[in-house]
XYZ file of C-alpha atoms in Angstrom:
769
model
C 139.653 157.638 -86.412
C 140.314 160.893 -84.543
C 139.146 162.884 -87.495
C 135.700 161.310 -87.382
C 135.267 160.497 -83.701
C 136.674 163.416 -81.788
C 135.644 164.080 -78.208
C 133.454 166.892 -79.513
C 131.627 164.567 -81.943
C 131.029 161.966 -79.255
C 129.577 164.613 -76.925
C 127.364 165.780 -79.772
C 126.180 162.207 -80.295
C 125.478 161.894 -76.579
C 123.297 164.981 -76.655
C 121.563 163.766 -79.801
C 120.867 160.358 -78.276
C 119.189 162.112 -75.370
C 117.315 164.456 -77.699
C 115.726 161.671 -79.718
C 114.696 159.688 -76.649
C 111.145 159.910 -75.318
C 110.886 162.703 -72.771
C 109.832 161.415 -69.380
C 107.910 163.794 -67.144
C 107.693 162.468 -63.615
C 104.254 162.725 -62.066
C 103.717 164.229 -58.649
C 103.110 160.716 -57.319
C 106.371 159.455 -58.806
C 108.313 162.351 -57.291
C 106.719 161.657 -53.925
C 107.614 157.959 -54.161
C 111.198 158.820 -55.112
C 111.484 161.180 -52.164
C 110.252 158.460 -49.798
C 112.724 155.959 -51.274
C 115.616 158.414 -51.045
C 114.810 159.205 -47.417
C 114.487 155.529 -46.506
C 117.701 154.443 -48.207
C 119.657 157.392 -46.813
C 118.435 156.577 -43.331
C 119.371 152.931 -43.670
C 122.814 153.697 -45.071
C 123.550 156.051 -42.185
C 123.367 153.011 -39.899
C 125.478 150.705 -42.076
C 129.115 149.888 -41.505
C 131.597 149.831 -44.355
C 131.587 146.028 -44.324
C 127.773 145.955 -44.569
C 127.798 148.385 -47.489
C 130.345 146.288 -49.348
C 128.304 143.191 -48.484
C 125.342 144.562 -50.437
C 127.529 144.487 -53.551
C 128.150 140.749 -53.228
C 125.993 138.312 -55.243
C 126.570 134.622 -54.583
C 125.305 131.247 -55.739
C 124.445 128.427 -53.375
C 124.872 125.715 -55.993
C 121.370 124.313 -56.485
C 121.430 125.526 -60.085
C 125.018 125.774 -61.306
C 125.478 128.067 -64.305
C 129.213 128.597 -64.092
C 132.472 127.051 -62.968
C 132.547 128.380 -59.376
C 130.253 127.885 -56.353
C 130.515 130.156 -53.309
C 131.456 128.760 -49.878
C 130.352 129.785 -46.403
C 127.253 131.525 -47.667
C 125.078 131.136 -44.574
C 127.689 132.651 -42.278
C 128.227 135.579 -44.630
C 124.485 136.271 -44.852
C 124.232 136.506 -41.079
C 127.186 138.913 -41.030
C 125.589 141.147 -43.693
C 128.231 140.282 -46.270
C 125.830 139.231 -49.040
C 123.322 141.360 -50.914
C 121.776 138.751 -53.160
C 121.611 135.052 -53.927
C 120.931 133.248 -57.188
C 120.576 129.662 -58.234
C 117.958 128.779 -55.609
C 114.179 128.611 -55.922
C 111.198 127.128 -54.120
C 109.406 128.863 -51.252
C 110.669 126.550 -48.517
C 114.293 126.927 -49.560
C 114.145 130.653 -50.301
C 112.275 131.360 -47.057
C 115.003 129.758 -44.965
C 117.712 131.797 -46.678
C 115.744 135.051 -46.450
C 115.196 134.427 -42.746
C 118.965 134.254 -42.246
C 119.246 137.811 -43.563
C 116.107 139.338 -42.086
C 116.256 137.698 -38.655
C 119.959 137.129 -38.079
C 121.801 140.049 -39.694
C 122.297 143.232 -37.693
C 120.167 145.538 -39.859
C 117.758 142.886 -41.183
C 118.302 143.883 -44.821
C 116.498 141.441 -47.148
C 118.245 139.567 -49.916
C 117.333 139.767 -53.579
C 116.854 136.351 -55.209
C 117.703 135.898 -58.877
C 117.760 133.095 -61.415
C 118.360 132.443 -65.095
C 114.715 132.500 -66.145
C 115.417 132.761 -69.860
C 112.327 131.418 -71.652
C 110.032 130.405 -68.857
C 110.433 129.153 -65.299
C 108.533 125.894 -64.771
C 106.398 126.198 -67.896
C 108.989 126.463 -70.654
C 108.381 128.459 -73.818
C 110.392 128.164 -77.041
C 113.956 129.451 -76.952
C 114.061 133.254 -77.414
C 115.178 133.027 -81.050
C 112.074 130.924 -81.648
C 109.805 133.239 -79.653
C 111.080 136.164 -81.751
C 109.913 134.321 -84.889
C 106.293 134.830 -83.778
C 106.440 138.521 -84.676
C 103.780 138.904 -81.997
C 104.659 141.344 -79.198
C 101.498 140.463 -77.283
C 102.477 136.801 -77.060
C 106.087 137.680 -76.279
C 105.039 139.939 -73.409
C 102.598 137.312 -72.148
C 105.327 134.657 -72.089
C 107.462 136.923 -69.896
C 104.510 137.709 -67.635
C 103.811 134.002 -67.075
C 107.490 133.375 -66.382
C 107.426 136.171 -63.790
C 104.275 134.804 -62.187
C 105.781 131.340 -61.834
C 109.177 132.603 -60.682
C 107.684 134.811 -57.972
C 105.491 131.922 -56.852
C 108.726 130.094 -56.022
C 110.296 132.969 -54.118
C 112.227 134.766 -56.856
C 112.171 138.504 -57.564
C 114.882 138.989 -60.173
C 115.463 137.279 -63.545
C 118.590 137.394 -65.698
C 116.636 138.179 -68.841
C 116.022 139.450 -71.480
C 119.141 138.923 -73.540
C 118.939 141.634 -76.185
C 122.312 141.173 -77.905
C 122.153 141.576 -81.680
C 123.792 138.567 -83.353
C 124.821 138.165 -86.965
C 127.000 135.098 -86.582
C 125.203 131.756 -86.322
C 128.349 130.046 -85.064
C 127.815 131.854 -81.742
C 125.833 129.569 -79.446
C 124.025 132.339 -77.621
C 122.258 133.504 -80.757
C 119.611 131.108 -79.421
C 118.938 133.438 -76.457
C 118.284 136.598 -78.452
C 115.971 137.998 -81.086
C 118.203 137.824 -84.114
C 119.984 140.347 -86.247
C 117.782 143.426 -86.568
C 118.144 146.365 -84.132
C 114.637 147.784 -84.664
C 112.901 144.446 -84.218
C 115.170 143.529 -81.327
C 114.149 146.774 -79.645
C 110.468 145.871 -79.875
C 111.139 142.475 -78.282
C 113.277 144.041 -75.541
C 110.472 146.412 -74.558
C 107.863 143.640 -74.585
C 109.973 141.359 -72.393
C 110.758 144.057 -69.827
C 107.098 145.032 -69.583
C 106.066 141.400 -69.246
C 108.510 140.729 -66.427
C 108.078 143.941 -64.454
C 104.351 144.491 -64.987
C 102.644 147.669 -63.826
C 104.783 147.801 -60.657
C 107.712 145.755 -59.451
C 106.125 145.856 -56.007
C 103.380 143.536 -57.225
C 103.683 140.013 -55.871
C 103.809 138.494 -59.360
C 106.351 140.905 -60.876
C 110.111 140.476 -61.106
C 112.932 142.856 -61.875
C 114.346 142.330 -65.363
C 118.106 142.185 -65.887
C 119.024 143.225 -69.418
C 122.079 141.484 -70.800
C 124.778 141.419 -71.917
C 125.856 145.027 -71.881
C 127.176 145.447 -74.421
C 127.811 144.133 -77.930
C 128.253 140.553 -76.699
C 126.731 139.175 -79.913
C 129.563 140.690 -81.941
C 132.169 138.217 -80.673
C 134.889 137.598 -83.239
C 134.710 134.238 -85.056
C 131.407 133.538 -83.299
C 133.433 132.174 -80.397
C 132.015 132.534 -76.900
C 133.607 135.196 -74.627
C 135.772 136.427 -77.509
C 136.872 139.958 -78.352
C 134.447 142.475 -79.848
C 135.829 145.254 -82.012
C 133.615 147.541 -84.070
C 133.242 151.138 -85.182
C 131.187 153.613 -83.175
C 128.721 153.987 -86.059
C 128.166 150.239 -86.105
C 127.661 150.245 -82.341
C 125.125 153.043 -82.299
C 123.268 152.094 -85.453
C 123.171 148.318 -85.293
C 123.953 146.981 -81.810
C 123.011 149.467 -79.074
C 119.320 150.220 -79.861
C 117.791 147.184 -78.042
C 119.631 148.053 -74.818
C 118.384 151.623 -75.068
C 114.841 150.380 -75.698
C 115.044 148.316 -72.517
C 116.109 151.396 -70.544
C 113.161 153.332 -71.977
C 110.857 150.474 -70.950
C 112.010 150.902 -67.341
C 114.338 147.913 -66.906
C 115.499 147.734 -63.297
C 118.940 146.233 -63.815
C 121.618 145.494 -66.404
C 124.324 142.838 -66.604
C 127.752 143.633 -67.977
C 129.186 141.457 -70.734
C 132.427 139.480 -70.794
C 133.877 141.080 -73.909
C 136.068 144.112 -74.471
C 134.777 147.342 -76.009
C 137.303 149.790 -77.427
C 139.990 147.641 -75.781
C 138.451 147.830 -72.295
C 136.506 144.907 -70.767
C 132.855 145.871 -70.382
C 132.884 145.117 -66.661
C 135.444 147.878 -66.030
C 134.413 150.169 -68.876
C 133.441 153.583 -67.486
C 132.408 154.926 -70.882
C 129.959 152.059 -71.218
C 128.559 151.715 -67.684
C 128.494 155.374 -66.696
C 128.862 157.745 -69.623
C 126.609 155.854 -72.041
C 124.207 153.910 -69.843
C 123.604 156.443 -67.085
C 124.572 159.879 -68.341
C 123.377 159.531 -71.934
C 120.439 157.176 -71.504
C 119.326 158.100 -68.000
C 119.383 154.578 -66.541
C 118.706 154.693 -62.787
C 118.926 151.007 -61.856
C 121.942 148.917 -60.895
C 124.494 146.943 -62.899
C 125.634 143.442 -61.967
C 128.600 141.653 -63.468
C 128.255 138.379 -65.303
C 129.463 135.207 -63.585
C 133.006 135.923 -62.182
C 133.443 138.601 -64.857
C 135.317 140.898 -62.438
C 137.877 138.190 -61.705
C 138.262 137.453 -65.393
C 139.394 141.006 -66.114
C 142.750 139.830 -64.792
C 142.981 137.511 -67.815
C 142.499 140.545 -70.034
C 145.729 141.865 -68.539
C 144.488 144.790 -66.447
C 145.902 143.761 -63.088
C 145.290 141.603 -60.042
C 141.903 141.070 -58.354
C 142.204 144.127 -56.122
C 143.113 146.337 -59.074
C 140.341 145.153 -61.369
C 137.738 145.216 -58.578
C 138.558 148.866 -57.983
C 138.374 149.561 -61.711
C 134.947 147.897 -61.907
C 133.507 149.917 -59.015
C 134.845 153.179 -60.410
C 133.478 152.313 -63.859
C 129.937 151.977 -62.500
C 129.558 148.280 -61.662
C 127.381 147.896 -58.562
C 127.248 144.160 -57.838
C 129.901 141.463 -58.220
C 128.530 138.058 -59.241
C 130.165 135.061 -57.496
C 133.790 136.215 -57.691
C 133.752 138.151 -54.369
C 136.405 140.557 -55.568
C 134.416 143.459 -54.119
C 133.929 141.674 -50.793
C 137.578 140.788 -50.348
C 139.382 143.843 -51.750
C 137.312 147.055 -51.651
C 137.973 147.773 -47.976
C 141.694 147.582 -48.615
C 141.377 149.680 -51.763
C 139.519 152.347 -49.792
C 142.331 152.530 -47.244
C 144.878 152.824 -50.057
C 142.917 155.539 -51.849
C 142.168 153.407 -54.912
C 138.410 153.855 -54.470
C 136.381 156.425 -52.564
C 133.718 156.142 -49.908
C 131.363 157.936 -52.269
C 131.857 155.249 -54.932
C 131.084 152.453 -52.480
C 128.069 154.362 -51.158
C 126.723 154.968 -54.649
C 126.861 151.278 -55.588
C 125.304 150.298 -52.259
C 122.541 152.867 -52.719
C 121.645 151.477 -56.142
C 121.336 147.922 -54.812
C 119.217 149.070 -51.867
C 117.011 151.139 -54.185
C 116.349 148.024 -56.265
C 115.209 146.164 -53.183
C 113.005 149.114 -52.237
C 111.442 149.208 -55.721
C 110.693 145.501 -55.377
C 108.920 146.140 -52.067
C 111.284 143.887 -50.136
C 111.699 146.290 -47.232
C 107.931 146.357 -46.751
C 107.664 142.599 -47.061
C 110.841 140.545 -47.504
C 108.656 137.473 -48.075
C 106.294 139.045 -50.609
C 107.082 136.278 -53.127
C 107.222 133.489 -50.586
C 103.702 132.095 -50.633
C 103.310 128.286 -50.590
C 99.700 128.659 -51.738
C 100.787 130.460 -54.914
C 103.487 127.860 -55.467
C 100.734 125.269 -55.676
C 98.209 127.172 -57.805
C 100.268 129.467 -60.074
C 103.012 127.147 -61.319
C 102.834 124.853 -64.356
C 99.098 125.337 -64.675
C 96.903 124.133 -67.520
C 96.386 127.781 -68.473
C 100.124 128.446 -68.627
C 100.705 125.325 -70.698
C 97.965 126.396 -73.096
C 99.778 129.685 -73.709
C 103.092 127.846 -74.095
C 101.494 125.667 -76.769
C 100.145 128.733 -78.557
C 103.495 130.534 -78.470
C 105.249 127.428 -79.780
C 102.799 127.055 -82.679
C 103.287 130.705 -83.603
C 107.081 130.382 -83.437
C 107.414 127.611 -86.028
C 108.717 128.622 -89.438
C 107.788 126.680 -92.563
C 110.992 126.766 -94.612
C 109.841 124.528 -97.469
C 106.589 122.865 -98.525
C 106.923 121.222 -101.903
C 103.668 120.156 -103.566
C 101.706 120.944 -100.402
C 103.222 118.007 -98.524
C 102.030 119.681 -95.338
C 99.636 119.615 -93.653
C 99.570 115.843 -93.320
C 96.402 113.811 -93.656
C 94.832 112.653 -90.400
C 94.872 109.101 -91.688
C 97.321 106.535 -93.045
C 100.735 105.563 -91.736
C 103.614 107.794 -90.671
C 107.218 106.745 -90.123
C 108.414 108.876 -87.210
C 112.193 108.868 -87.218
C 115.092 110.649 -85.566
C 116.844 111.193 -82.223
C 114.322 113.906 -81.298
C 111.171 112.012 -82.289
C 110.508 110.237 -78.994
C 112.532 112.337 -76.597
C 111.496 114.354 -73.527
C 114.778 115.826 -72.305
C 115.513 117.771 -75.489
C 112.148 119.478 -75.905
C 112.906 122.343 -73.540
C 115.988 123.816 -75.201
C 119.048 125.511 -73.779
C 119.289 127.467 -70.499
C 116.468 125.810 -68.619
C 116.984 125.734 -64.859
C 113.646 124.866 -63.233
C 111.798 123.198 -66.104
C 111.148 119.478 -65.727
C 111.919 117.618 -68.978
C 109.894 114.640 -67.770
C 106.780 116.809 -67.944
C 107.419 117.918 -71.513
C 105.422 116.500 -74.415
C 107.469 114.507 -76.922
C 106.705 114.610 -80.635
C 105.483 111.022 -80.480
C 103.093 111.885 -77.650
C 101.943 115.039 -79.378
C 100.962 113.196 -82.539
C 98.981 110.679 -80.506
C 97.328 113.503 -78.554
C 96.275 115.346 -81.716
C 95.214 112.536 -84.074
C 94.777 109.577 -81.745
C 94.364 106.214 -83.466
C 93.410 107.761 -86.810
C 97.061 107.714 -87.840
C 99.322 104.699 -87.447
C 102.771 105.773 -86.204
C 105.824 103.581 -86.805
C 108.904 104.686 -84.872
C 112.635 104.238 -85.394
C 115.346 106.308 -83.724
C 117.581 106.200 -86.790
C 120.585 108.008 -85.292
C 122.158 109.379 -82.157
C 122.709 113.124 -81.943
C 126.257 112.852 -83.161
C 128.901 110.241 -83.846
C 131.592 112.922 -83.637
C 133.327 112.080 -80.370
C 134.758 115.568 -79.807
C 131.407 117.286 -80.427
C 129.619 114.801 -78.160
C 132.106 115.141 -75.310
C 132.121 118.923 -75.365
C 128.410 119.409 -76.007
C 127.331 117.124 -73.168
C 130.065 118.138 -70.718
C 127.666 119.876 -68.292
C 124.719 117.465 -68.427
C 126.616 114.182 -68.660
C 127.212 111.893 -71.659
C 124.539 111.485 -74.311
C 122.443 108.359 -73.750
C 123.439 106.688 -76.992
C 121.869 103.733 -78.695
C 124.417 100.935 -78.607
C 123.741 99.757 -82.159
C 125.999 100.786 -84.995
C 125.029 103.847 -87.067
C 124.284 101.627 -90.062
C 122.062 99.294 -88.065
C 120.027 102.270 -86.879
C 119.737 103.661 -90.410
C 118.712 100.275 -91.799
C 115.913 100.009 -89.239
C 114.721 103.534 -90.103
C 114.702 102.767 -93.833
C 112.675 99.588 -93.346
C 110.234 101.566 -91.195
C 109.955 104.262 -93.859
C 109.125 101.706 -96.540
C 106.014 100.686 -94.591
C 104.712 104.255 -94.318
C 102.956 106.799 -96.519
C 105.190 109.654 -95.366
C 108.355 110.042 -93.295
C 108.573 112.634 -90.522
C 112.212 112.995 -89.491
C 112.717 114.935 -86.254
C 116.383 115.881 -86.366
C 118.819 118.668 -85.607
C 120.739 119.953 -82.633
C 120.650 118.774 -79.066
C 119.879 121.604 -76.644
C 123.487 121.176 -75.504
C 124.724 122.281 -78.918
C 123.557 125.885 -78.537
C 123.461 128.422 -75.746
C 126.372 129.622 -73.639
C 129.765 128.092 -74.372
C 128.323 126.252 -77.376
C 129.893 127.821 -80.422
C 130.168 125.624 -83.513
C 132.472 125.998 -86.506
C 130.275 123.665 -88.568
C 126.588 124.565 -88.418
C 125.276 121.687 -90.508
C 122.953 119.104 -89.043
C 125.398 116.584 -87.469
C 126.796 114.321 -90.167
C 125.350 111.051 -88.861
C 121.849 112.567 -88.881
C 122.397 113.830 -92.408
C 123.342 110.305 -93.484
C 120.039 109.148 -92.011
C 118.167 111.780 -94.029
C 119.955 110.764 -97.228
C 118.969 107.148 -96.710
C 115.347 108.120 -96.034
C 115.229 110.319 -99.133
C 116.304 107.364 -101.281
C 113.149 105.473 -100.284
C 111.147 107.841 -102.469
C 108.649 108.513 -99.706
C 107.709 112.142 -98.971
C 110.259 113.374 -96.433
C 109.156 115.955 -93.865
C 111.934 117.361 -91.695
C 110.987 118.763 -88.299
C 114.053 120.719 -87.314
C 115.275 121.368 -83.771
C 117.951 124.053 -83.644
C 119.250 126.886 -81.514
C 120.707 128.824 -84.432
C 120.362 129.185 -88.196
C 121.816 126.054 -89.786
C 123.267 125.426 -93.235
C 120.552 123.369 -94.908
C 121.416 123.350 -98.615
C 121.135 119.563 -98.986
C 117.957 119.443 -96.896
C 116.364 122.267 -98.858
C 117.073 120.438 -102.124
C 115.946 116.939 -101.118
C 113.285 117.219 -98.415
C 109.626 117.559 -99.343
C 108.976 119.931 -96.456
C 110.976 121.544 -93.636
C 109.372 122.886 -90.477
C 111.713 124.765 -88.149
C 110.504 124.102 -84.602
C 113.578 125.548 -82.809
C 113.363 124.060 -79.279
C 109.657 124.493 -78.561
C 109.464 124.003 -74.781
C 107.080 122.145 -72.515
C 104.309 121.768 -75.107
C 106.669 120.847 -77.953
C 104.981 117.690 -79.188
C 101.441 119.047 -79.031
C 102.393 122.223 -80.868
C 104.351 120.373 -83.559
C 101.469 117.965 -84.139
C 99.012 120.869 -84.344
C 101.042 122.340 -87.183
C 101.902 119.088 -88.960
C 98.223 118.133 -89.195
C 96.896 121.591 -90.023
C 95.178 122.522 -86.763
C 97.315 125.648 -86.915
C 98.662 127.226 -90.092
C 102.293 128.276 -89.471
C 103.038 131.985 -89.782
C 106.466 132.363 -88.185
C 109.225 134.334 -89.880
C 112.934 133.955 -89.178
C 114.711 136.835 -87.429
C 118.219 135.647 -88.281
C 119.457 134.904 -91.788
C 120.149 131.271 -92.728
C 123.417 131.059 -94.702
C 124.146 128.624 -97.502
C 127.592 128.042 -96.086
C 129.427 128.879 -92.888
C 131.872 130.715 -95.154
C 129.281 133.469 -95.713
C 129.191 134.372 -92.021
C 128.608 137.029 -90.818
C 125.580 137.341 -93.074
C 122.631 139.651 -92.477
C 120.081 141.464 -94.603
C 120.905 145.061 -93.607
C 124.479 144.992 -94.836
C 126.267 147.892 -96.513
C 126.725 148.035 -100.248
C 130.228 147.855 -101.687
C 131.958 149.787 -104.430
C 131.719 146.675 -106.577
C 128.409 145.024 -105.706
C 127.461 141.863 -107.571
C 123.838 141.633 -108.614
C 123.957 137.895 -109.238
C 123.726 138.341 -112.982
C 126.406 138.795 -115.635
C 130.177 138.504 -115.269
C 131.279 138.231 -111.658
C 134.992 138.868 -111.977
C 136.176 141.896 -110.018
C 132.871 142.038 -108.177
C 132.185 141.358 -104.502
C 131.276 137.678 -104.715
C 132.364 134.106 -104.024
C 133.776 131.801 -106.659
C 131.926 128.742 -105.387
C 128.498 129.879 -104.118
C 125.959 132.651 -104.439
C 126.164 135.714 -102.234
C 122.522 135.198 -101.330
C 121.471 133.420 -98.150
C 119.489 130.211 -98.246
C 116.641 131.870 -96.328
C 116.637 135.667 -95.906
C 115.645 137.617 -92.804
C 111.871 137.738 -92.437
C 111.327 134.555 -94.471
C 108.624 132.017 -93.711
C 105.965 130.165 -95.695
C 102.349 129.288 -94.961
C 99.865 126.577 -95.923
C 98.224 129.280 -97.982
C 99.683 131.856 -100.361
C 99.554 135.640 -100.329
C 99.613 138.162 -103.129
C 100.906 141.723 -102.819
C 99.854 144.659 -104.967
C 102.223 147.422 -105.951
C 102.987 149.990 -103.259
C 100.762 153.061 -103.305
C 102.121 156.241 -101.735
C 99.956 159.102 -100.459
C 102.579 161.469 -101.898
C 105.718 161.169 -103.964
C 107.202 164.439 -102.702
C 107.225 165.554 -99.075
C 108.784 168.292 -97.000
C 109.763 168.502 -93.366
C 107.728 166.672 -90.768
C 104.948 165.514 -93.054
C 103.716 161.930 -92.788
C 103.803 159.518 -95.710
C 101.201 156.775 -96.013
C 102.388 153.661 -97.842
C 99.777 151.049 -98.757
C 99.626 147.618 -100.336
C 96.670 145.352 -100.928
C 97.267 141.932 -99.444
C 95.249 138.996 -100.777
C 95.000 135.450 -99.503
C 95.311 133.625 -102.817
C 95.215 130.133 -101.311
C 92.629 127.718 -100.003
C 92.910 128.112 -96.215
C 92.918 130.962 -93.730
C 96.340 132.203 -92.719
C 98.395 134.955 -91.131
C 100.975 137.005 -92.978
C 103.668 139.245 -91.508
C 103.728 142.266 -93.818
C 107.130 143.938 -93.506
C 108.127 147.547 -94.200
C 111.701 148.380 -95.169
C 113.258 151.690 -96.187
C 116.364 152.303 -98.278
C 118.345 155.534 -98.399
C 120.302 155.281 -101.677
C 122.236 158.570 -101.384
C 123.535 159.840 -98.035
C 126.574 161.437 -96.408
C 127.870 157.973 -95.428
C 127.399 154.496 -96.845
C 124.037 153.223 -95.602
C 122.570 149.763 -95.181
C 120.915 148.488 -98.339
C 117.616 148.492 -96.410
C 116.334 148.653 -92.842
C 113.224 147.202 -91.232
C 110.991 149.978 -89.900
C 107.638 148.347 -89.143
C 105.432 145.333 -89.721
C 101.857 144.166 -89.358
C 100.634 140.628 -88.716
C 97.401 140.093 -90.615
C 94.881 137.216 -90.682
C 92.999 136.673 -93.948
C 90.384 134.153 -95.009
C 90.743 132.421 -98.420
C 90.112 134.947 -101.185
C 90.005 137.871 -98.751
C 91.877 141.091 -99.519
C 92.816 143.897 -97.194
C 94.607 147.206 -97.564
C 97.660 147.346 -95.307
C 98.947 150.844 -94.591
C 102.027 152.152 -92.825
C 102.612 155.712 -91.692
C 106.197 156.762 -92.365
C 107.689 159.800 -90.623
C 111.113 161.412 -90.595
C 111.893 159.386 -87.466
C 112.024 156.351 -89.773
C 114.660 158.052 -91.926
C 117.200 158.869 -89.216
C 120.644 157.348 -88.859
C 124.014 158.094 -87.256
C 126.272 160.085 -89.552
C 130.066 160.284 -89.459
C 129.898 162.728 -86.560
C 127.579 160.359 -84.667
C 124.706 162.787 -85.014
C 121.339 161.043 -85.261
C 119.381 162.807 -88.000
C 117.831 162.400 -91.419
C 119.017 163.879 -94.665
C 116.859 165.045 -97.580
C 116.742 163.098 -100.809
C 115.260 159.993 -102.363
C 113.996 157.093 -100.250
C 112.799 153.701 -101.416
C 109.806 152.322 -99.530
C 109.717 148.531 -99.681
C 106.837 146.330 -98.498
C 106.806 142.570 -98.756
C 106.787 139.082 -97.301
C 110.480 139.079 -96.310
C 113.576 141.249 -96.643
C 114.255 140.066 -100.204
C 110.825 139.766 -101.815
C 109.369 143.259 -101.694
C 107.389 145.728 -103.795
C 109.034 149.133 -103.999
C 108.134 152.776 -104.525
C 110.277 155.907 -104.541
C 109.635 159.147 -102.674
C 111.482 162.466 -102.555
C 111.674 163.973 -99.080
C 113.056 167.472 -98.583
C 113.782 169.397 -95.410
């Protein structure tokens, strides 16, 4: 390890990371604004006592929205004493106004509070879960969803959201894969930038803008065994190449704050990791905002074995953590640590300054109540316009995984058997990590079908199954929300009713999958099949011989080998949000032609995990053909995933020509133009996500077999053709070598363009320096 990652090589990588970043030249106006902020904050801090400075580092929850295992006590008294810098878990102008008044009117220096909340995929109007939103491959829609969330959140008094989550995840067992954008670092970076821009707008001082909080820094999606809060251990090359880019993209987009992760990195918990929070984030990347811990993460460092609360609180401050969420380790120990020489006044001042600067950037010193406007709360929240966008985003997020014999779209006539625990359900439409959304205002699938086709289609309903008959899974999954409201009939009685209903119909639409409680935080699963009782329902429905359409709700890639073999069609709807039923009906009946593409690989078996498209080759790769002995393979299944990264079907079909290159030999900083002709070979208009990948077959280290570098989303009418071109530069060829230098090397490159990461057309180019 020392041979390859010496201190000298890491410093070189640091300089290289800075060198390849966009150069930011501050305008005269920006410099003037910074000078005003610096003068204001310095003046305020000169009046603050030590206790008031430490108080700014304290973030508490008042318990309206509980997202952890601890709720703070005595909050109102502490606010008046200046011992709290921010509050989360509360929203609504009346409530927020009262709390802000405690700080502004009752504390000695009248310093306003910052109000945060877990606004993950919408505030009142709920969009699909982030993994679903990422499947749109539409940065405009993604940014718009964040902008609407910010507008609604600020209308209810908030100015800070704990989003976006940009953790790369390659393990579908991990519940929080639902909150991110999948497995690819380049694509994840595009989503990170779009979300930050959507939240923060042109200026965080605007009344409808919030400060983004990028999480979880860092590598949280690499948890061993896919188990929540577990250890992360990876090489530096893997970090820099595959996991860190989305965080860096968020910094470049101007994110105002970061949240530390629970896991260890190089043996040191992220919350007390100076290399991570200071050397990498601030010195290498130039981040100027503040860092908050995750929920009681400072306290939990004691469980990692680094000392008592006073010790780990001092370590966190020195590492570069600025705000302590809920645990109050900073509040209760830093004064003592200062007296004992374990922290310095300068370290406390620096953290305090960063928190105050965030409040200044949000305009809270000019107007502490800038987001407290009862009129906006009435006119900007859960509007028809916002719901229209939510419906559009949901439609664009759906991925058609199978469509045998053009089963979909359905006819707007005849009889449908609508079956499954999610078919006539409001509470499960919104998905995981929804704080302010009202499930009673969501559109169920049953309602959506009636809204879209009215009385033209006869709908026969049967529940068919509960979410799960596994008592352990049910108890743990529903621990936070209360027990599942189960049908009291036996599983067989429910199946029998569903089968009899199916026999009376022309087609069966089975709405099945995961409850929202089965993904998200603290929702890891070792078995990522559809719950067994629901699978038994599907098997019974398949035996009726009626066309079987599965509408899948899920917060992660699932293992769907039986479903893929026996269903007529599978539409992955993720957890679609407020407009779930309307959007699903739009797609089922052909009002919208699905164009979503998955951003996380679907395995055939949980035994293949971690599985991802941009893996390294091995010394003994198995091609899938010929003798397999002494090759890198499984005895019992294929190496290939069930559905590869970038996969998704349409109600039409698309044809790709061979790849045409503007040159086959280039030198230096020339630009290569790679072109394919895309043709809609089907009968209806449709969108296709044309994906560009590049392979580097010979390099100084083992490279990924391919890497996504760009894409275009294209709409074509039936029979229409269009040339799709990508400009490729040397920036697309760069990678981190064994000295952690980010550069490209001359040689052969394979340009691949296609409909997903597996099905591509390829062309070779020689590129010399």
